[in-house]
XYZ file of C-alpha atoms in Angstrom:
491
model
C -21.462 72.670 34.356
C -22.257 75.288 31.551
C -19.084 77.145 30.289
C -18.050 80.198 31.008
C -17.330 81.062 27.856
C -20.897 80.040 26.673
C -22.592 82.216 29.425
C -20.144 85.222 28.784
C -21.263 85.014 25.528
C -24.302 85.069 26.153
C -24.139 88.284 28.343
C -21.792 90.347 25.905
C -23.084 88.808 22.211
C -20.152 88.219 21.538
C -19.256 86.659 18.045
C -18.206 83.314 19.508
C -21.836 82.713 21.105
C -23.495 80.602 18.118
C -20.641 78.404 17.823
C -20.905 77.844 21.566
C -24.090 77.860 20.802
C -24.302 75.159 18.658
C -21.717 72.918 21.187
C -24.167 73.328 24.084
C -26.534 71.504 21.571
C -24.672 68.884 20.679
C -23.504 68.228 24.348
C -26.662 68.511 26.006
C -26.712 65.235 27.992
C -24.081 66.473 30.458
C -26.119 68.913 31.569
C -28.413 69.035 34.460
C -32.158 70.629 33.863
C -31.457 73.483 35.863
C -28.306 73.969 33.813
C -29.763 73.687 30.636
C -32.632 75.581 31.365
C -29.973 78.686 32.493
C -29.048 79.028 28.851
C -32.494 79.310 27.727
C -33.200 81.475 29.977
C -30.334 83.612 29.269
C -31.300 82.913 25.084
C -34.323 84.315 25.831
C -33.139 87.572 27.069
C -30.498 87.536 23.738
C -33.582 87.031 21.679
C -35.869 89.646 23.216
C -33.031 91.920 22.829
C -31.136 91.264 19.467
C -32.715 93.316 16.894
C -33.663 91.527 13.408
C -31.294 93.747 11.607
C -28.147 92.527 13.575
C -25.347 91.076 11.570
C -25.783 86.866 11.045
C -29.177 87.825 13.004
C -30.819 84.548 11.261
C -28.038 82.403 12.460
C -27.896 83.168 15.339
C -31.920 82.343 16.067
C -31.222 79.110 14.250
C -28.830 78.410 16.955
C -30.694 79.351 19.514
C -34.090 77.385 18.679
C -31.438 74.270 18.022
C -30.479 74.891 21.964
C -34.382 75.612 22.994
C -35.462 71.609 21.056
C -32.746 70.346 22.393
C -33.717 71.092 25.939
C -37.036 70.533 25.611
C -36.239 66.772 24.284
C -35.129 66.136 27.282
C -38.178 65.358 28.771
C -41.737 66.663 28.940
C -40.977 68.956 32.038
C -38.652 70.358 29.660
C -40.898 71.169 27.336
C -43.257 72.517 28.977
C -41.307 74.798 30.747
C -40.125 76.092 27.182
C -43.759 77.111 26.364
C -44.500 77.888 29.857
C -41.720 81.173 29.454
C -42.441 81.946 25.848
C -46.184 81.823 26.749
C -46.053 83.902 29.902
C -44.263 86.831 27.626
C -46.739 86.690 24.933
C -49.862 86.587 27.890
C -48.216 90.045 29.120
C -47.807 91.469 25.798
C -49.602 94.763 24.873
C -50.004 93.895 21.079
C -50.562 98.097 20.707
C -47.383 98.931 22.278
C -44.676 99.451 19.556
C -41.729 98.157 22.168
C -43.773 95.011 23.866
C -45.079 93.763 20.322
C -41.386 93.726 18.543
C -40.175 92.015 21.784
C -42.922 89.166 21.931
C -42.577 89.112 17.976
C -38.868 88.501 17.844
C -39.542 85.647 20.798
C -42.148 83.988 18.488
C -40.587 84.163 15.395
C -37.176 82.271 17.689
C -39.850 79.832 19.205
C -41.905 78.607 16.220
C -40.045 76.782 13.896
C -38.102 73.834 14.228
C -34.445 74.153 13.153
C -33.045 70.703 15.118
C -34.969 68.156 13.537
C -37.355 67.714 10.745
C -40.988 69.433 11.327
C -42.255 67.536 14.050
C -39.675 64.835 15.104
C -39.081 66.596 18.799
C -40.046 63.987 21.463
C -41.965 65.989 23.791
C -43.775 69.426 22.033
C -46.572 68.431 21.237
C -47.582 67.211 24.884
C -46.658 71.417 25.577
C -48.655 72.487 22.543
C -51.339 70.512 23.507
C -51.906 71.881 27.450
C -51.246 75.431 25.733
C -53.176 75.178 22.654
C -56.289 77.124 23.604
C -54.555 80.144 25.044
C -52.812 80.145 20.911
C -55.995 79.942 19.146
C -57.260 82.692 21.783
C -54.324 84.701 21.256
C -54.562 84.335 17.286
C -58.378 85.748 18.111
C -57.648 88.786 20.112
C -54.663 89.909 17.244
C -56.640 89.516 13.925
C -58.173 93.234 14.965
C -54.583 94.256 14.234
C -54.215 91.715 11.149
C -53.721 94.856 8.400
C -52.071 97.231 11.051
C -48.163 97.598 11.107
C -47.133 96.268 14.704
C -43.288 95.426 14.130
C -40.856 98.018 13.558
C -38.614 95.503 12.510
C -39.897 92.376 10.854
C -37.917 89.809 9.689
C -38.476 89.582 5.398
C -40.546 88.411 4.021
C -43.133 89.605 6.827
C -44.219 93.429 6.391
C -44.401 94.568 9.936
C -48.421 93.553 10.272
C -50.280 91.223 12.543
C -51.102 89.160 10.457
C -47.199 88.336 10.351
C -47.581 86.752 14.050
C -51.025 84.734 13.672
C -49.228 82.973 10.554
C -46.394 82.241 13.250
C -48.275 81.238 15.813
C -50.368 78.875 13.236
C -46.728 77.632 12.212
C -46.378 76.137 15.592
C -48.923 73.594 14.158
C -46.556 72.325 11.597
C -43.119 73.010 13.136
C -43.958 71.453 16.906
C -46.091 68.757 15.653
C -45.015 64.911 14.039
C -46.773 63.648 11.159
C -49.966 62.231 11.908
C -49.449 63.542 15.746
C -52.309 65.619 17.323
C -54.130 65.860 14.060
C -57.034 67.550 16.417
C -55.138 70.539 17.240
C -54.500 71.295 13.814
C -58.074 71.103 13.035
C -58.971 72.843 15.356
C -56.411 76.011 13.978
C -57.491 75.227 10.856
C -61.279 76.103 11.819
C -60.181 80.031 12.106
C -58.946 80.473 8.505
C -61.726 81.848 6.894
C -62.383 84.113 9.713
C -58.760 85.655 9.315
C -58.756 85.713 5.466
C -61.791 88.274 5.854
C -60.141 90.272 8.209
C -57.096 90.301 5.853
C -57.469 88.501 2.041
C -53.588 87.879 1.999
C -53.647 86.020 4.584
C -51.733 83.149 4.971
C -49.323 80.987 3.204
C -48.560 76.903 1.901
C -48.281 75.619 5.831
C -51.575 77.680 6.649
C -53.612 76.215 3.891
C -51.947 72.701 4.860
C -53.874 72.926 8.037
C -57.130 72.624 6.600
C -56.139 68.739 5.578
C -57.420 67.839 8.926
C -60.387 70.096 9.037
C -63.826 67.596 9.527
C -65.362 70.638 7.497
C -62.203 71.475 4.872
C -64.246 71.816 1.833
C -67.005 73.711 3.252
C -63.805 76.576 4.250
C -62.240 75.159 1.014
C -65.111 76.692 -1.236
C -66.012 79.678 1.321
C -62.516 80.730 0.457
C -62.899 80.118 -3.331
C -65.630 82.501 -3.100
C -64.663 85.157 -1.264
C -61.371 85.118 -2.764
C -63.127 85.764 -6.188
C -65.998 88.146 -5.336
C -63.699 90.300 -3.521
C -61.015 90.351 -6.180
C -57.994 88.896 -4.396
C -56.898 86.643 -7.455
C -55.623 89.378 -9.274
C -52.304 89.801 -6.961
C -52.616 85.991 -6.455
C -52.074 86.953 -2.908
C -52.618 84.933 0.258
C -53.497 80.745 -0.276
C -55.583 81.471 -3.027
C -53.154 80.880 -5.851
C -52.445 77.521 -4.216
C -56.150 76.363 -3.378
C -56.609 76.661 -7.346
C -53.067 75.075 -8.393
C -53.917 71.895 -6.220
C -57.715 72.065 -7.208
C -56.970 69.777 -10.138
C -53.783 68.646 -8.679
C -54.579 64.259 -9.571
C -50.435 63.445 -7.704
C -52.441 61.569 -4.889
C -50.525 64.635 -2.527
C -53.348 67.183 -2.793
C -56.174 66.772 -0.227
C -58.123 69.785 -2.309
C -58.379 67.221 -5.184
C -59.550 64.727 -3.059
C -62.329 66.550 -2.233
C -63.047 68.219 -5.612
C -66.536 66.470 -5.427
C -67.399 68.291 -2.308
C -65.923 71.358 -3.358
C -67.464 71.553 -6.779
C -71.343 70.732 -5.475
C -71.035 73.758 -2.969
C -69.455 76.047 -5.504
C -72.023 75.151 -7.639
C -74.424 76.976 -4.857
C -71.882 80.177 -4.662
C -71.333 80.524 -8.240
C -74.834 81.028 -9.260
C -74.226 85.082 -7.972
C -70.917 85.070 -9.573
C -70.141 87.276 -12.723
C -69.055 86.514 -15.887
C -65.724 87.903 -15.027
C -65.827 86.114 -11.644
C -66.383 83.160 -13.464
C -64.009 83.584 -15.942
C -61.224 84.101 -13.128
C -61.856 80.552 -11.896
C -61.970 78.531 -15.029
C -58.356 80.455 -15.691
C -56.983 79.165 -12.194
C -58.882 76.103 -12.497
C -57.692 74.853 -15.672
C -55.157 76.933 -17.278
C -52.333 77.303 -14.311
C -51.217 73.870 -13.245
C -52.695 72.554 -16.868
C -50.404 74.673 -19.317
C -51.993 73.133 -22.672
C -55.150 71.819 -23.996
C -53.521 68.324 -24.423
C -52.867 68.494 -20.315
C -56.272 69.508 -19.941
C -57.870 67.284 -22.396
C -55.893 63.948 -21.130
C -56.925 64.334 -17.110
C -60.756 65.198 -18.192
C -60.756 62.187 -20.165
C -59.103 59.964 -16.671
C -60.760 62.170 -14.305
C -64.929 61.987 -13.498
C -64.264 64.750 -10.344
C -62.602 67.354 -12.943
C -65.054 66.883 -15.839
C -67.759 67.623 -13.141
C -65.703 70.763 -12.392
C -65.559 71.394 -16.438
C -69.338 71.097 -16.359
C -69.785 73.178 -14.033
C -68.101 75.770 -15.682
C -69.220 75.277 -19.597
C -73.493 74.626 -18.352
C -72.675 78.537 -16.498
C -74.405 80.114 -19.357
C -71.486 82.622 -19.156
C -68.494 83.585 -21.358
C -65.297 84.459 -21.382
C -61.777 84.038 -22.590
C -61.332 80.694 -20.526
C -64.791 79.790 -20.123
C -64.938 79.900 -24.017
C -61.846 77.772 -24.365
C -63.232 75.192 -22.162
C -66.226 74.709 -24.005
C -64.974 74.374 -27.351
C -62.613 71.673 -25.570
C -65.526 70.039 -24.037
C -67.262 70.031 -27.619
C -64.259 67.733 -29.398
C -63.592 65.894 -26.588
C -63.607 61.895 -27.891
C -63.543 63.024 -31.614
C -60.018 63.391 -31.176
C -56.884 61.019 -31.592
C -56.390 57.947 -29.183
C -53.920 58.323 -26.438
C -51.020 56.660 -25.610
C -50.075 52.857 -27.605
C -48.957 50.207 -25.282
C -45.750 47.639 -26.165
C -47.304 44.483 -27.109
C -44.973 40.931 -28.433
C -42.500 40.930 -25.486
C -44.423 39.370 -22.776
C -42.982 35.508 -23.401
C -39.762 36.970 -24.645
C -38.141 36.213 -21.286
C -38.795 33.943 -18.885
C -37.655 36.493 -16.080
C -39.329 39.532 -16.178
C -36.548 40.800 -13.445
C -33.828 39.622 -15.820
C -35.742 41.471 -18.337
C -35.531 44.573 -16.591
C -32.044 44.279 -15.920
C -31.592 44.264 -19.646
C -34.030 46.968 -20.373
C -31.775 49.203 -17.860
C -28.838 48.839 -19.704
C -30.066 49.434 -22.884
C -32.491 52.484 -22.539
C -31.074 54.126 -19.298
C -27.082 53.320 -19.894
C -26.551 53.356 -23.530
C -29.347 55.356 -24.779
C -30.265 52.739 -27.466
C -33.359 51.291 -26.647
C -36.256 54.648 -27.169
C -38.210 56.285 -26.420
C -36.703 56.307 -23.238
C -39.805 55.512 -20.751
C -40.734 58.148 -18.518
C -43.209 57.301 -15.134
C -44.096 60.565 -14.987
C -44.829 60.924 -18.489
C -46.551 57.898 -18.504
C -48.991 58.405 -16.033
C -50.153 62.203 -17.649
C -50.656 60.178 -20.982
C -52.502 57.166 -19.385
C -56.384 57.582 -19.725
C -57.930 54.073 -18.692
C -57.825 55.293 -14.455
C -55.794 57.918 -12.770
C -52.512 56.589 -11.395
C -51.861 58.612 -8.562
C -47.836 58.411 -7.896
C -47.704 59.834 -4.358
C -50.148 57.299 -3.083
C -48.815 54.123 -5.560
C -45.882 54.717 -5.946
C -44.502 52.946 -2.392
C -45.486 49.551 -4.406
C -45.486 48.677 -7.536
C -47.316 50.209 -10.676
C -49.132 47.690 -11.980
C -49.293 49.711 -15.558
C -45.787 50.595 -15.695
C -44.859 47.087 -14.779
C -46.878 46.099 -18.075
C -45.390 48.396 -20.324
C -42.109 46.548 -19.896
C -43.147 42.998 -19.956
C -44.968 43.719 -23.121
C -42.178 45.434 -24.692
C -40.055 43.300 -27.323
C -36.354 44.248 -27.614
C -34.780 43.689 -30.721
C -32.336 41.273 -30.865
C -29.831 43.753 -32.608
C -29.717 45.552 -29.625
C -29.623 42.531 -27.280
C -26.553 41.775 -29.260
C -24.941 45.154 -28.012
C -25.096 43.800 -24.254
C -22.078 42.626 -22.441
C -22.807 43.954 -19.105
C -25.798 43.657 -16.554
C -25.809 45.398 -12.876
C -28.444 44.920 -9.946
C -28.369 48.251 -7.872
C -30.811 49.756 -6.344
C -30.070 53.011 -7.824
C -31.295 51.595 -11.171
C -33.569 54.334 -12.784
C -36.316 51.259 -14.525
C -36.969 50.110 -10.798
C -37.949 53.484 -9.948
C -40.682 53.631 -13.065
C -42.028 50.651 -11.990
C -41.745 51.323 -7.935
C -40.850 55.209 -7.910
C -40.162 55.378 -3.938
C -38.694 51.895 -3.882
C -35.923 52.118 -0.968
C -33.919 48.938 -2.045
C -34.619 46.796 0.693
C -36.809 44.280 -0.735
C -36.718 41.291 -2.967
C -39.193 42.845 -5.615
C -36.848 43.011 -8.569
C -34.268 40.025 -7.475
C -33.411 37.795 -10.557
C -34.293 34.209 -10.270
C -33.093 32.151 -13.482
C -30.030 32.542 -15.836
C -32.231 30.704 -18.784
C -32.244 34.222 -20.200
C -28.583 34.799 -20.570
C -28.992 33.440 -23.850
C -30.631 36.167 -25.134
C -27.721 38.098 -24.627
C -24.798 36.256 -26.137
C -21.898 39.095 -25.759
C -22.730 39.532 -22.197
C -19.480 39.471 -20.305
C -19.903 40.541 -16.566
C -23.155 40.611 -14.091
C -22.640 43.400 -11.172
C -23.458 43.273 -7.604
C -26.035 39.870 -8.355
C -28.293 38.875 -5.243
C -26.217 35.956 -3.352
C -28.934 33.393 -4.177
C -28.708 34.154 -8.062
C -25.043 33.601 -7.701
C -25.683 30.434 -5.170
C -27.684 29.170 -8.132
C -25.942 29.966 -11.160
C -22.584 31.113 -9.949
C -20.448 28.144 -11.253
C -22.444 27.693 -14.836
C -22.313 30.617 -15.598
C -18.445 31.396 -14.488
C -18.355 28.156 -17.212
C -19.430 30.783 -19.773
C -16.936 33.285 -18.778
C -19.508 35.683 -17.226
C -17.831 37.249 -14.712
C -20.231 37.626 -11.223
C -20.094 39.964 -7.900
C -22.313 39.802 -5.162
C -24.924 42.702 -4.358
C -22.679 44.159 -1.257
């Protein structure tokens, strides 16, 4: 039975009712559906009611859309009774009636995001978004008329009070109600009105708008309508709306950008749109292009050499016939490019200087990462911007091992001065050289597990061997204790 403390609360606002709040949520299982569903009932009415400018007002939503996902994990009814309410208010709003818009804006702005879980883990949402998606994307239709007009009296920062404010909410329900990989459809088909509500309003929209688009059949067909209207009608000057970050992940080669893996696309049908641009239009996107997310001409210079999808972008650019500040600087980059010095040297003479490359690691760890004394001090990140024979993309290789990086450190050759300087090895899975070589390694397999002790040799002050695997110490436990190496097992 719900408290009576919650529900008084509840009636009165009183400054007990997040707390309360916040135990309903974390007691939720004791309560029937009809009991549950009386506080978000009653939540509602707090939420239509609380103005935005109330003390704690942002706590006290987060506790309240905590209590709404919990409910609605209950089971599907659950959650589609949720949307059922919030929908029915927002299907009776008069969006040009200063009281009934604040009221169905402060509802939406409770509803949309997802402060229980991460984005998307909820059980049962999605089924609700799904049977209610077409009435959003209607809704989103019918309110772009009022995208530039103030409709809020009281918007929550960092919205201004415009409609626009509520169609990126209601496009928010995308990210915040849906799992990863879950009802990919729906967000295409959100994604398909972007372009028509960045030309009712140019700063439109925001990083989990423009993340839509990822699952747009068509994304760089609205990709490069965007570019283009963007620059024609001047909206890169106040960097407003998702232009700024369609250009910073244009050129973005991480593996996380889905612009850049469509840069191919994107360049052959800007190549069509540029051909009216200006000189000064043109200019504008070789600066966000090439000079944002690339700060020098070394950046620049080292991904055109890797990349075939950016020099085809550079091309574009330099064959314009146009100049300009950037378009200039680009050229005369493009002119020198393979007259100048060789990148990056690799290690070479340590690849036979153990016979356990894990072992070898272990050492390696120690000496660069511990005590500093083995340099430079590898980088993967820095590694990868310097490496010119293919792109490594981290966020795509780097669950599994780099076979590059992995290289570097069997080829490199310690001295034996500082081998001397070892006395202590640890396995952990903390250990900064396994996350070069395997940069989103979790610790849970057998990849860098050391095999033979032949190498201890190399290493003739080592004294003690940290949290070993147990078959390492089956193997070798007793020889080595022989040697006075003291051994612990990996716990």
């Amino acid at each position: 039975m719900i408290s009576k403390d919650l529900l008084y609360a509840l009636q009165t606002r009183s400054k007990h009712m997040t707390r309360l709040l916040e135990d309903f949520s974390g007691d939720i299982k004791k309560y029937s559906e009809e009991e549950g569903w009386l506080v978000v009932a009653e939540t509602m009415e707090v939420v239509k009611k609380l103005a935005p400018t109330q003390a704690k007002y942002t706590h006290i939503i987060k506790a309240i859309n905590r209590a709404w996902l919990v409910y609605s994990e209950q089971s599907p009814l659950n959650a589609h009774r949720l949307y059922d309410a919030v929908i029915k208010t927002l299907a009776e709003t008069t969006w040009t009636s200063a009281e009934q818009a604040q009221v169905a804006y402060q509802l939406l702005y409770a509803f949309h995001d997802n402060h229980l879980h991460l984005p998307g883990s909820n059980k049962y949402l999605h089924l609700a978004l799904r049977r209610h998606s077409p009435f959003i994307l209607d809704l989103i239709k019918n309110i772009v008329a009022y995208s530039t007009q103030t409709l809020f009296t009281m918007p929550v920062k960092p919205h201004t009070g415009i409609g626009a404010d509520a169609i990126e909410i209601l496009l928010e329900i995308y990210y915040y109600h849906l799992g990863i990989d879950q009802a990919d459809d729906l967000r295409a088909d959100a994604s398909g009105l972007l372009f028509a509500l960045v030309q009712a309003n140019p700063d439109f929209g925001n990083i989990m708008t423009l993340a839509l688009l990822e699952h747009a059949p068509e994304r760089s067909t609205i990709l490069s309508q965007l570019i283009d209207f963007y620059l024609i009608n001047d909206v890169h000057k106040n960097r407003e709306g998702m232009f700024y970050n369609i250009m910073l992940d244009l050129v973005d080669n991480s593996g996380s950008s889905f612009i850049y893996d469509d840069l191919d696309k994107i360049t052959r049908q800007l190549e069509v749109f540029a051909k009216k641009w200006t000189a000064s239009q043109f200019d504008a996107f070789a600066q966000y292009a090439f000079f944002y997310r690339l700060s020098t001409d070394e950046d620049r210079r080292l991904l055109l050499k890797k990349s075939k999808k950016v020099m085809r972008l550079l091309k574009m650019i330099v064959d314009s016939g146009h100049a300009g500040t950037h378009i200039d600087a680009l050229r005369a980059l493009h002119q020198v490019m393979g007259t100048q010095a060789t990148d990056q040297a690799m290690p070479s003479n340590g690849r036979h200087q153990f016979k356990d490359l894990n072992f070898k690691l272990l050492v390696i760890q120690e000496l660069m990462y511990v005590q500093e004394k083995l340099l430079p001090r590898f980088d993967v990140h820095e590694f990868i911007r310097q490496h010119t024979d293919r792109e490594i993309m981290i966020e795509k290789e780097g669950y599994d091992v780099i076979p590059e990086v992995l290289a570097y450190f069997e080829n490199l050759l310690i001295p034996p001065s500082l081998l001397a300087q070892v006395d202590k090895l640890a396995f952990d899975g903390g250990n900064k050289i396994y996350h070069q070589i395997f940069p989103y390694w979790d610790g849970e397999c057998d990849t860098f597990d050391v095999t033979f002790a032949e190498d201890i040799k190399l290493v003739p002050h080592l004294k003690r061997m940290s949290s070993m695997p147990t078959r390492f110490i089956e193997l070798h436990g007793v020889a080595l204790s022989k040697k006075s190496i003291e051994l612990s097992y990996h716990p």
